[in-house]
Amino acid sequence: MFSQSKADTNIIQGLSLAYASTSSSKERVQILSSVAPHLDNKTLKENFSHMKDGQEVSCSSHEITKARLHYNQHGAAATASEEKETATMRTSPEQLAFLVQFLHSPECTERSSYKTADCKGKKRSWLSDILGGGTQPVLYLKHNKEKLFSMYHKKCEETGEKPIGRTLFYNGLTAANFHQLTEMAGLCNICTESGAENFDCLNKLAEKLELHWLQNNKGQCPIFNIKERAKSLKGYLLGDFSNHLKNHDECASHCMEWCLSDKPQCGDDHINNCLNCNERWLIVEDLRNTVDQLNCLSEDKDTLKSEIGIIEDNLSKYISHLIRGKYQRDCYMKEVANLEPGHAIGVSDYMMKLMFRRLYEPQKDRFGKKRASVHGVMILYREEKGGPILTEYHDTFSENDDTQNWFFSASCLQESAKSLKSLHPQITSLTLWSDNGAHYKNSSLVIWLQQLEELTGIQLKRFSNFEAQKGKTKLDSHYATLKFALRQHMKEGNNVLCGEDIVEGTKGRLRGTHVYPIEINRGAEPSAAKTLTGISQYGDFEYTGNGIVMRENTALGEGKLYTKALLNTLAKKQLYNY
């Protein structure tokens, strides 16, 4: 556009004078946007300067970049609209990645398995913006902001990371997707139905019994303080209970193996009691005793006792859910600590579908747009005995297929295992962990995984499912970092409209990460296997030469062997070697 003509020279000189006469950095960027897209950095720095602290200073590279972005967003020298202006953060990507990883750790937050929040307008924050903005999963904070910042600062000191400021930290947690963990509802269906809603039913039943007592009996109702006791029990289960759980403990209520196994090694010899845990039985017992003392028809008593039975069953389901989640998590951490060279641990999960979008576009244009299904596997391994545990991420995505069924999961796992083997030939075996969603926990995938060694050269030893909402690992924070990398790529003036843009946008930005597209050949998709009876109760699948040993919990109990002959009757022939 600009040449060496006298007219163009006069235009540049005029803009240069306007640039030098203003003290506003925003106005300088606006002026520069008239010529920045058409001239190189050297020419711009030679012609545009301003006074700073009594000295003449040329325009900076950062200012030139902002001017070019201003041109793409608003046009040459146009005034920026308020809604499109964004604050500039003096925070490095490394600091942000560390903060995101910290906030996604199980010690800090619980991520809802189904609840989302709209992080737009006044409900957004700088932290929700770098995580992708828009609709995001709800993160329940286990501590208040002051305690979280103290934990974050201590973690930074331990690892040598530079922390962000307290105010910036607090402001990041103001988005709508950050909730204080004061209720069980929202974490997962079990926590909502058997936890929060069940305690509501208990309180309503207590009110009903007190009313019955006042109308038909004399004296004070025996359960006058039952709601306060239930509130204390609820708070204990939500907080300290999980911290008291151990694989073996002298208190039966805290001994996970005794609670989960039909034949625990510790037997029935537990000499200690926990008053807080005993309250679950005492509350139910007091409710039943109160019903027995009511002056009412036997039919009414039977109805009330039936309600008490439902409350007791749901309470047991919720507590079992907490115990299983802690046990599975401990098994995973123990396996990581005992990791040997040649063996790897993989954690797989899906990212929320990634939307293709331009650098700047109205929100209304995003409806109905194509999205990419992204599947990731976090790999943990050691190169030598006693050496450091190394982490690697393999992210696969399909640009044209977003149906997340067993075949999609199998295709992604196969490609990730192939890539892992090509990069690390010394790895010969693998333990795989995932959530218990239907795209992983199904008969077809469990049976198909028997042939992983034949297809990739890596033998699968075990496939375990985390309990709902209890399997949060660094993979969750990795997805947030991946989104942040793509947003940084877009801020540099790029669009993300296809698979190549995803690969280019993450190249060199994510250490130890391999991102590559896959083609899902739906024409070759085999028929699904017949449903394996009782598969919903299993959470651990050990692959042996004779078949698959299935257990409810990882490596706990003898399990049940399903022979290859039996599994072959469930699977269609084309399920293998597709």
XYZ file of C-alpha atoms in Angstrom:
578
model
C 0.000 0.000 0.000
C 2.741 2.456 0.959
C 5.562 3.257 -1.422
C 8.393 5.754 -1.482
C 6.254 8.461 -3.172
C 6.184 11.969 -1.760
C 2.485 11.637 -0.875
C 3.063 8.473 1.115
C 6.070 10.008 2.845
C 3.926 12.986 3.867
C 1.247 10.652 5.264
C 3.812 8.778 7.376
C 5.326 12.056 8.612
C 1.889 13.346 9.590
C 1.054 10.171 11.472
C 4.479 10.255 13.101
C 3.816 13.768 14.458
C 0.406 12.663 15.779
C 2.049 9.612 17.364
C 4.696 11.774 19.111
C 2.193 14.335 20.376
C 0.000 11.937 22.388
C 0.844 10.488 25.790
C -1.808 7.758 25.616
C -0.486 4.321 24.700
C -3.968 3.366 23.471
C -4.028 6.297 21.053
C -0.493 5.493 19.844
C -1.614 1.932 19.005
C -4.650 3.360 17.192
C -2.445 5.665 15.093
C 0.067 2.913 14.330
C -2.727 0.621 13.111
C -3.022 2.841 10.003
C 0.359 1.733 8.684
C 1.552 -1.223 10.810
C 0.091 -3.949 8.538
C 1.866 -2.483 5.516
C 5.344 -1.693 6.857
C 7.997 -3.835 8.501
C 9.080 -3.350 12.114
C 12.365 -1.677 11.201
C 10.674 1.030 9.097
C 8.076 1.672 11.781
C 10.684 2.062 14.513
C 12.674 4.478 12.346
C 9.670 6.737 11.735
C 7.582 6.548 14.939
C 8.929 7.682 18.297
C 7.738 9.549 21.410
C 9.222 11.164 24.511
C 9.541 9.029 27.655
C 11.302 10.272 30.814
C 12.896 13.085 28.820
C 14.265 10.746 26.142
C 13.069 9.949 22.633
C 11.935 6.308 22.435
C 10.992 4.383 19.293
C 7.781 2.380 19.141
C 8.201 -1.105 20.597
C 7.653 -4.476 18.922
C 4.857 -5.156 21.406
C 3.126 -1.916 20.389
C 3.448 -2.816 16.708
C 1.888 -6.255 17.326
C -1.022 -4.650 19.187
C -1.465 -2.193 16.324
C -1.723 -5.011 13.788
C -4.250 -6.814 15.976
C -6.164 -3.530 16.287
C -6.245 -3.314 12.493
C -7.622 -6.882 12.190
C -10.195 -6.328 14.898
C -11.416 -2.753 14.378
C -9.882 -1.458 11.145
C -7.239 1.160 10.382
C -7.175 3.881 13.097
C -10.741 2.986 14.123
C -11.877 3.533 17.705
C -12.036 0.275 19.679
C -15.456 -0.639 21.082
C -15.596 -1.154 24.832
C -16.724 -4.776 24.658
C -13.736 -5.821 22.554
C -11.031 -4.221 24.671
C -9.068 -6.687 26.771
C -6.676 -6.088 29.596
C -3.013 -6.813 29.081
C -1.631 -9.236 31.650
C 2.027 -9.215 32.575
C 1.953 -12.910 33.388
C 4.036 -15.534 31.607
C 2.494 -18.656 30.043
C 4.566 -20.764 32.475
C 3.001 -18.977 35.476
C -0.499 -19.447 34.060
C 0.082 -23.119 33.244
C 1.328 -23.764 36.789
C -1.676 -21.937 38.283
C -4.148 -23.900 36.134
C -2.492 -27.183 37.115
C -2.640 -26.190 40.784
C -6.331 -25.250 40.660
C -7.259 -28.512 38.908
C -5.549 -30.683 41.539
C -7.834 -32.839 43.772
C -6.540 -31.026 46.880
C -7.988 -27.724 45.635
C -11.108 -28.389 43.603
C -13.743 -30.928 42.657
C -14.851 -30.711 39.048
C -18.534 -31.331 38.357
C -19.126 -34.245 36.009
C -22.207 -32.640 34.442
C -22.765 -29.088 35.681
C -21.589 -26.092 33.614
C -21.649 -22.308 34.008
C -21.914 -19.482 31.508
C -18.747 -17.351 31.886
C -19.734 -14.279 29.887
C -20.180 -10.606 30.644
C -20.076 -9.904 34.380
C -19.782 -13.642 35.064
C -16.360 -13.933 33.445
C -12.835 -13.379 34.766
C -9.351 -13.291 33.285
C -8.905 -16.932 34.349
C -12.101 -18.128 32.676
C -11.047 -16.213 29.536
C -7.705 -17.992 29.168
C -9.458 -21.331 29.735
C -11.581 -20.724 26.679
C -14.424 -18.505 27.898
C -18.081 -19.267 27.251
C -19.658 -22.314 28.881
C -17.258 -24.165 31.212
C -17.484 -27.029 33.746
C -18.138 -25.940 37.323
C -15.144 -26.214 39.659
C -15.993 -26.507 43.356
C -13.389 -24.873 45.591
C -12.548 -27.022 48.625
C -11.161 -24.040 50.563
C -11.788 -20.302 50.724
C -9.750 -17.980 48.508
C -7.354 -16.985 51.286
C -6.495 -20.606 52.104
C -6.143 -21.473 48.403
C -3.756 -18.564 47.815
C -1.702 -19.629 50.838
C -1.495 -23.192 49.437
C -0.602 -21.821 45.980
C 2.148 -19.564 47.380
C 3.630 -22.455 49.371
C 3.564 -24.688 46.281
C 5.375 -22.006 44.279
C 8.101 -21.800 46.940
C 8.543 -25.586 46.878
C 8.835 -25.776 43.083
C 10.670 -22.503 42.439
C 7.816 -21.031 40.374
C 7.128 -17.298 40.458
C 3.645 -16.720 41.956
C 1.103 -14.227 40.685
C -0.211 -11.520 43.034
C -2.961 -12.051 45.594
C -5.393 -9.604 43.946
C -4.937 -11.172 40.511
C -5.423 -14.630 42.051
C -8.654 -13.577 43.791
C -9.987 -11.824 40.676
C -9.444 -14.974 38.599
C -11.749 -16.939 40.908
C -14.702 -14.547 40.472
C -15.985 -16.285 37.319
C -19.327 -18.089 37.418
C -17.744 -21.536 37.073
C -15.973 -21.300 40.464
C -18.284 -22.337 43.317
C -17.517 -22.794 46.995
C -17.917 -26.462 47.984
C -20.628 -26.171 50.626
C -23.054 -28.695 49.132
C -22.790 -32.218 47.762
C -25.106 -31.379 44.869
C -23.510 -30.833 41.472
C -20.360 -32.955 41.803
C -21.902 -36.032 40.176
C -25.246 -37.835 40.098
C -24.404 -39.964 43.141
C -23.380 -36.908 45.192
C -26.551 -35.106 44.147
C -29.121 -37.891 44.514
C -27.657 -40.041 47.313
C -25.913 -37.134 49.029
C -27.495 -33.661 48.928
C -31.060 -34.668 48.007
C -31.008 -37.547 50.493
C -30.109 -35.207 53.371
C -32.974 -32.925 52.277
C -35.310 -35.933 52.497
C -33.932 -36.718 55.977
C -34.683 -33.175 57.165
C -38.212 -33.267 55.747
C -38.847 -36.636 57.405
C -37.574 -35.278 60.729
C -40.010 -32.339 60.459
C -42.838 -34.733 59.652
C -42.042 -36.941 62.670
C -41.837 -33.927 65.000
C -45.240 -32.739 63.775
C -46.707 -36.244 64.310
C -45.259 -36.281 67.818
C -46.692 -32.888 68.772
C -50.139 -33.889 67.503
C -50.338 -37.414 68.932
C -47.771 -37.775 71.751
C -46.862 -36.042 74.991
C -43.498 -34.660 76.079
C -40.500 -33.574 74.040
C -39.861 -35.311 70.725
C -36.797 -37.647 71.037
C -35.333 -36.313 67.773
C -35.666 -32.575 68.530
C -31.993 -32.036 67.505
C -31.820 -34.537 64.630
C -31.443 -31.852 61.919
C -28.406 -30.336 63.639
C -26.861 -33.800 63.937
C -27.570 -34.486 60.250
C -25.943 -31.184 59.298
C -22.805 -32.105 61.275
C -22.687 -35.548 59.619
C -23.104 -33.974 56.190
C -20.204 -31.577 56.831
C -18.001 -34.399 58.108
C -18.631 -36.582 55.044
C -17.973 -33.631 52.767
C -14.702 -32.725 54.484
C -12.667 -34.807 56.924
C -14.057 -38.281 56.206
C -11.922 -38.904 53.103
C -8.803 -37.720 54.952
C -9.320 -40.427 57.618
C -9.671 -43.286 55.134
C -6.733 -45.714 54.882
C -6.131 -49.006 53.139
C -5.907 -50.662 56.594
C -6.995 -48.963 59.797
C -7.872 -50.040 63.324
C -11.224 -48.282 62.906
C -13.534 -50.343 60.710
C -15.258 -47.244 59.301
C -11.876 -45.920 58.088
C -10.522 -49.259 56.771
C -11.139 -49.208 53.016
C -10.312 -52.879 52.422
C -12.735 -53.955 55.171
C -15.453 -51.737 53.683
C -14.968 -52.838 50.061
C -13.878 -56.489 50.196
C -15.930 -59.586 51.030
C -12.804 -61.217 52.434
C -10.557 -58.479 53.856
C -7.048 -59.507 54.941
C -7.491 -57.593 58.197
C -10.536 -59.671 59.143
C -12.972 -58.278 61.699
C -10.391 -57.205 64.264
C -10.849 -53.425 64.515
C -10.466 -52.050 68.036
C -11.250 -48.367 67.443
C -14.481 -46.497 66.750
C -15.186 -43.139 65.115
C -17.986 -41.164 66.764
C -18.529 -39.111 63.607
C -18.904 -42.223 61.438
C -21.136 -43.950 64.004
C -23.557 -41.033 63.774
C -24.870 -42.380 60.442
C -26.275 -45.469 62.239
C -27.359 -43.614 65.375
C -29.435 -41.119 63.367
C -31.242 -43.925 61.512
C -31.755 -45.875 64.738
C -33.213 -42.809 66.514
C -35.598 -42.209 63.620
C -36.880 -45.785 63.782
C -37.255 -45.672 67.574
C -39.249 -42.459 67.275
C -41.588 -44.060 64.729
C -42.130 -47.015 67.090
C -43.202 -44.618 69.866
C -45.667 -42.637 67.734
C -49.354 -42.940 68.535
C -50.552 -43.610 64.999
C -51.837 -46.409 62.758
C -49.502 -49.293 61.972
C -49.913 -48.530 58.234
C -48.553 -45.025 58.836
C -45.628 -46.440 60.790
C -44.820 -48.844 57.943
C -44.829 -45.956 55.466
C -42.498 -43.880 57.651
C -40.140 -46.834 58.184
C -40.059 -47.380 54.416
C -38.898 -43.771 53.969
C -36.227 -44.312 56.629
C -35.048 -47.426 54.764
C -34.633 -45.456 51.523
C -32.656 -42.744 53.343
C -30.406 -45.386 54.941
C -29.758 -47.083 51.576
C -28.880 -43.789 49.878
C -26.589 -42.838 52.749
C -24.737 -46.145 52.341
C -24.462 -45.577 48.557
C -22.979 -42.127 49.063
C -20.446 -43.267 51.682
C -19.474 -46.250 49.487
C -18.953 -43.832 46.614
C -16.565 -41.750 48.737
C -14.640 -44.842 49.881
C -14.326 -46.279 46.357
C -13.148 -42.931 45.020
C -10.422 -42.626 47.680
C -9.364 -46.268 47.213
C -9.073 -45.991 43.415
C -7.131 -42.761 43.766
C -4.715 -44.328 46.270
C -4.209 -47.327 43.961
C -3.332 -44.989 41.103
C -0.859 -42.980 43.211
C 0.748 -46.177 44.533
C 1.167 -47.490 41.002
C 2.797 -44.224 39.922
C 5.216 -44.351 42.884
C 6.230 -47.960 42.032
C 6.568 -47.378 38.283
C 9.333 -49.484 36.678
C 11.296 -48.832 33.443
C 9.691 -50.511 30.420
C 6.212 -50.078 31.852
C 4.001 -47.021 31.406
C 0.834 -45.698 32.988
C -1.730 -44.053 30.742
C -4.650 -41.846 31.772
C -7.174 -41.170 29.017
C -10.022 -38.692 28.797
C -11.954 -36.541 26.363
C -11.700 -32.784 26.254
C -14.867 -30.713 25.835
C -15.295 -30.393 22.085
C -13.052 -27.735 20.555
C -14.854 -25.145 18.444
C -13.297 -23.892 15.235
C -13.450 -20.094 15.152
C -11.938 -17.007 13.656
C -9.758 -14.579 15.585
C -12.584 -12.063 15.924
C -16.176 -12.930 15.210
C -19.548 -12.057 16.772
C -20.846 -14.574 19.275
C -23.984 -15.103 17.170
C -21.801 -16.590 14.407
C -20.622 -19.405 16.699
C -23.959 -21.214 16.893
C -24.055 -24.433 14.909
C -20.351 -24.273 14.098
C -18.234 -27.372 13.582
C -16.365 -28.705 16.615
C -13.467 -31.141 16.922
C -13.501 -34.074 19.344
C -10.182 -34.121 21.217
C -9.034 -37.271 23.043
C -5.934 -37.246 25.197
C -3.716 -39.814 26.883
C -1.278 -38.735 29.585
C 1.679 -41.137 29.722
C 3.862 -41.582 32.819
C 7.113 -43.557 32.529
C 10.664 -43.929 33.845
C 13.734 -44.268 31.654
C 15.793 -45.908 34.407
C 15.130 -47.553 37.749
C 14.789 -44.962 40.481
C 14.886 -42.162 37.913
C 12.427 -39.276 37.674
C 8.890 -39.913 36.456
C 8.490 -38.343 33.014
C 5.183 -37.124 31.605
C 4.092 -37.050 27.992
C 0.757 -36.123 26.394
C -0.698 -37.618 23.216
C -3.661 -35.586 21.959
C -5.600 -36.944 18.997
C -8.518 -35.208 17.350
C -10.958 -35.820 14.542
C -11.900 -32.886 12.391
C -14.919 -34.527 10.746
C -16.234 -36.979 13.369
C -17.394 -36.009 16.853
C -19.291 -39.167 17.840
C -17.595 -40.240 21.058
C -18.454 -43.943 21.208
C -16.352 -47.058 21.939
C -14.977 -47.149 18.367
C -13.750 -43.549 18.587
C -12.064 -44.344 21.917
C -10.466 -47.508 20.499
C -9.160 -45.645 17.436
C -7.617 -42.888 19.564
C -6.058 -45.333 22.038
C -4.541 -47.352 19.198
C -2.978 -44.296 17.540
C -1.660 -42.985 20.868
C -0.100 -46.369 21.718
C 1.509 -46.580 18.262
C 2.989 -43.103 18.664
C 4.240 -43.956 22.168
C 5.942 -47.126 20.879
C 7.633 -45.284 18.016
C 8.982 -42.614 20.382
C 9.936 -45.016 23.201
C 10.645 -48.540 21.866
C 11.753 -49.636 25.350
C 8.161 -49.389 26.668
C 6.580 -52.828 26.347
C 3.601 -52.773 28.726
C 0.911 -50.372 29.846
C -1.673 -49.848 32.578
C -4.605 -47.740 31.413
C -6.881 -45.570 33.576
C -10.018 -43.712 32.503
C -13.303 -42.410 33.842
C -16.300 -44.739 33.909
C -18.192 -43.030 31.085
C -20.040 -45.123 28.517
C -17.394 -44.426 25.831
C -14.845 -46.383 27.951
C -16.770 -48.725 30.223
C -18.501 -50.994 27.721
C -18.199 -54.608 26.589
C -16.897 -53.762 23.092
C -13.890 -51.710 24.251
C -13.038 -54.057 27.142
C -12.954 -57.027 24.749
C -11.203 -55.119 21.946
C -8.333 -54.056 24.256
C -7.143 -57.701 24.338
C -5.550 -57.160 20.922
C -3.722 -53.914 21.787
C -0.329 -55.671 21.873
C -0.912 -57.224 18.460
C -1.865 -53.842 16.974
C 0.716 -51.592 18.666
C 3.470 -53.717 20.239
C 2.500 -52.645 23.774
C 0.900 -55.183 26.094
C -2.026 -53.985 28.201
C -1.759 -55.285 31.761
C -4.773 -53.629 33.367
C -7.621 -51.280 32.507
C -9.145 -49.488 35.524
C -11.971 -46.969 35.826
C -11.849 -44.121 38.287
C -14.920 -43.637 40.439
C -17.162 -40.846 39.126
C -15.648 -37.434 39.888
C -12.615 -38.932 41.695
C -10.097 -39.332 38.874
C -8.729 -35.841 38.424
C -5.107 -35.825 37.231
C -2.724 -33.482 35.449
C -4.559 -34.377 32.230
C -7.412 -32.029 33.226
C -5.050 -29.089 33.658
C -3.272 -30.075 30.427
C -6.482 -29.493 28.474
C -6.784 -26.038 30.016
C -3.178 -25.323 28.993
C -3.884 -26.577 25.456
C -6.812 -24.165 25.160
C -4.600 -21.380 26.475
C -1.952 -22.175 23.831
C -4.563 -21.955 21.061
C -5.843 -18.650 22.439
C -2.295 -17.276 22.433
C -1.959 -18.459 18.827
C -5.156 -16.578 17.936
C -4.003 -13.426 19.750
C -1.050 -13.349 17.378
C -3.496 -12.798 14.517
C -4.287 -16.401 13.533
C -7.548 -18.291 13.053
C -8.336 -21.857 14.195
C -10.554 -23.171 11.408
C -9.196 -26.650 10.682
C -7.023 -29.459 12.003
C -3.844 -27.950 10.608
C -4.492 -24.796 12.643
C -4.767 -26.878 15.840
C -1.433 -28.577 15.155
C 0.245 -25.292 14.203
C -1.230 -23.438 17.183
C 0.159 -25.930 19.702
C 3.529 -26.568 18.059
C 6.381 -25.541 20.334
C 4.043 -24.169 23.010
C 3.344 -27.323 25.036
C 6.342 -29.201 26.367
C 6.142 -32.987 26.015
C 2.928 -32.821 23.990
C 2.191 -34.527 20.677
C -0.905 -33.348 18.809
C -2.043 -35.123 15.666
C -5.247 -35.707 13.691
C -6.824 -39.110 13.077
C -9.342 -40.350 10.546
C -12.226 -42.379 11.984
C -13.236 -44.907 9.334
C -16.885 -45.428 10.196
C -17.250 -47.765 7.228
C -14.933 -50.217 8.983
C -16.589 -49.863 12.400
C -17.396 -53.360 13.724
C -20.712 -54.298 15.241
C -20.773 -53.788 18.977
C -20.287 -56.812 21.226
C -23.148 -58.267 23.220
C -23.420 -56.739 26.674
C -21.306 -58.513 29.258
C -23.578 -59.425 32.159
C -22.728 -57.369 35.244
C -20.148 -55.131 33.553
C -21.617 -52.062 35.276
C -20.478 -53.391 38.670
C -16.858 -53.869 37.563
C -14.240 -51.129 37.666
C -11.037 -53.128 37.124
C -10.091 -55.392 34.192
C -6.853 -57.389 34.401
C -5.675 -58.877 31.076
C -4.107 -62.334 31.330
C -3.213 -65.126 28.945
C -6.440 -66.957 29.801
C -8.827 -64.025 29.501
C -9.869 -61.030 31.586
C -10.132 -61.039 35.383
C -12.813 -58.542 36.389
C -13.121 -56.936 39.821
C -15.250 -54.269 41.413
C -12.195 -52.385 42.678
C -8.587 -52.264 41.457
C -6.557 -55.332 42.513
C -8.945 -56.065 45.402
C -10.125 -59.634 45.840
C -9.777 -62.650 43.556
C -12.153 -61.332 40.911
C -13.989 -63.320 38.262
C -12.230 -64.780 35.216
C -13.961 -64.389 31.862
C -12.180 -66.764 29.512
C -11.306 -65.897 25.946
C -13.717 -68.590 24.751
C -16.581 -66.908 26.613
C -15.603 -63.444 25.401
C -15.465 -64.703 21.805
C -19.123 -65.691 22.042
C -19.989 -62.084 22.945
C -17.859 -60.354 20.304
C -18.506 -60.398 16.600
C -15.615 -61.767 14.544
C -15.058 -58.433 12.840
C -14.489 -56.800 16.249
C -10.900 -58.033 16.018
C -8.270 -56.618 13.665
C -10.554 -54.051 12.132
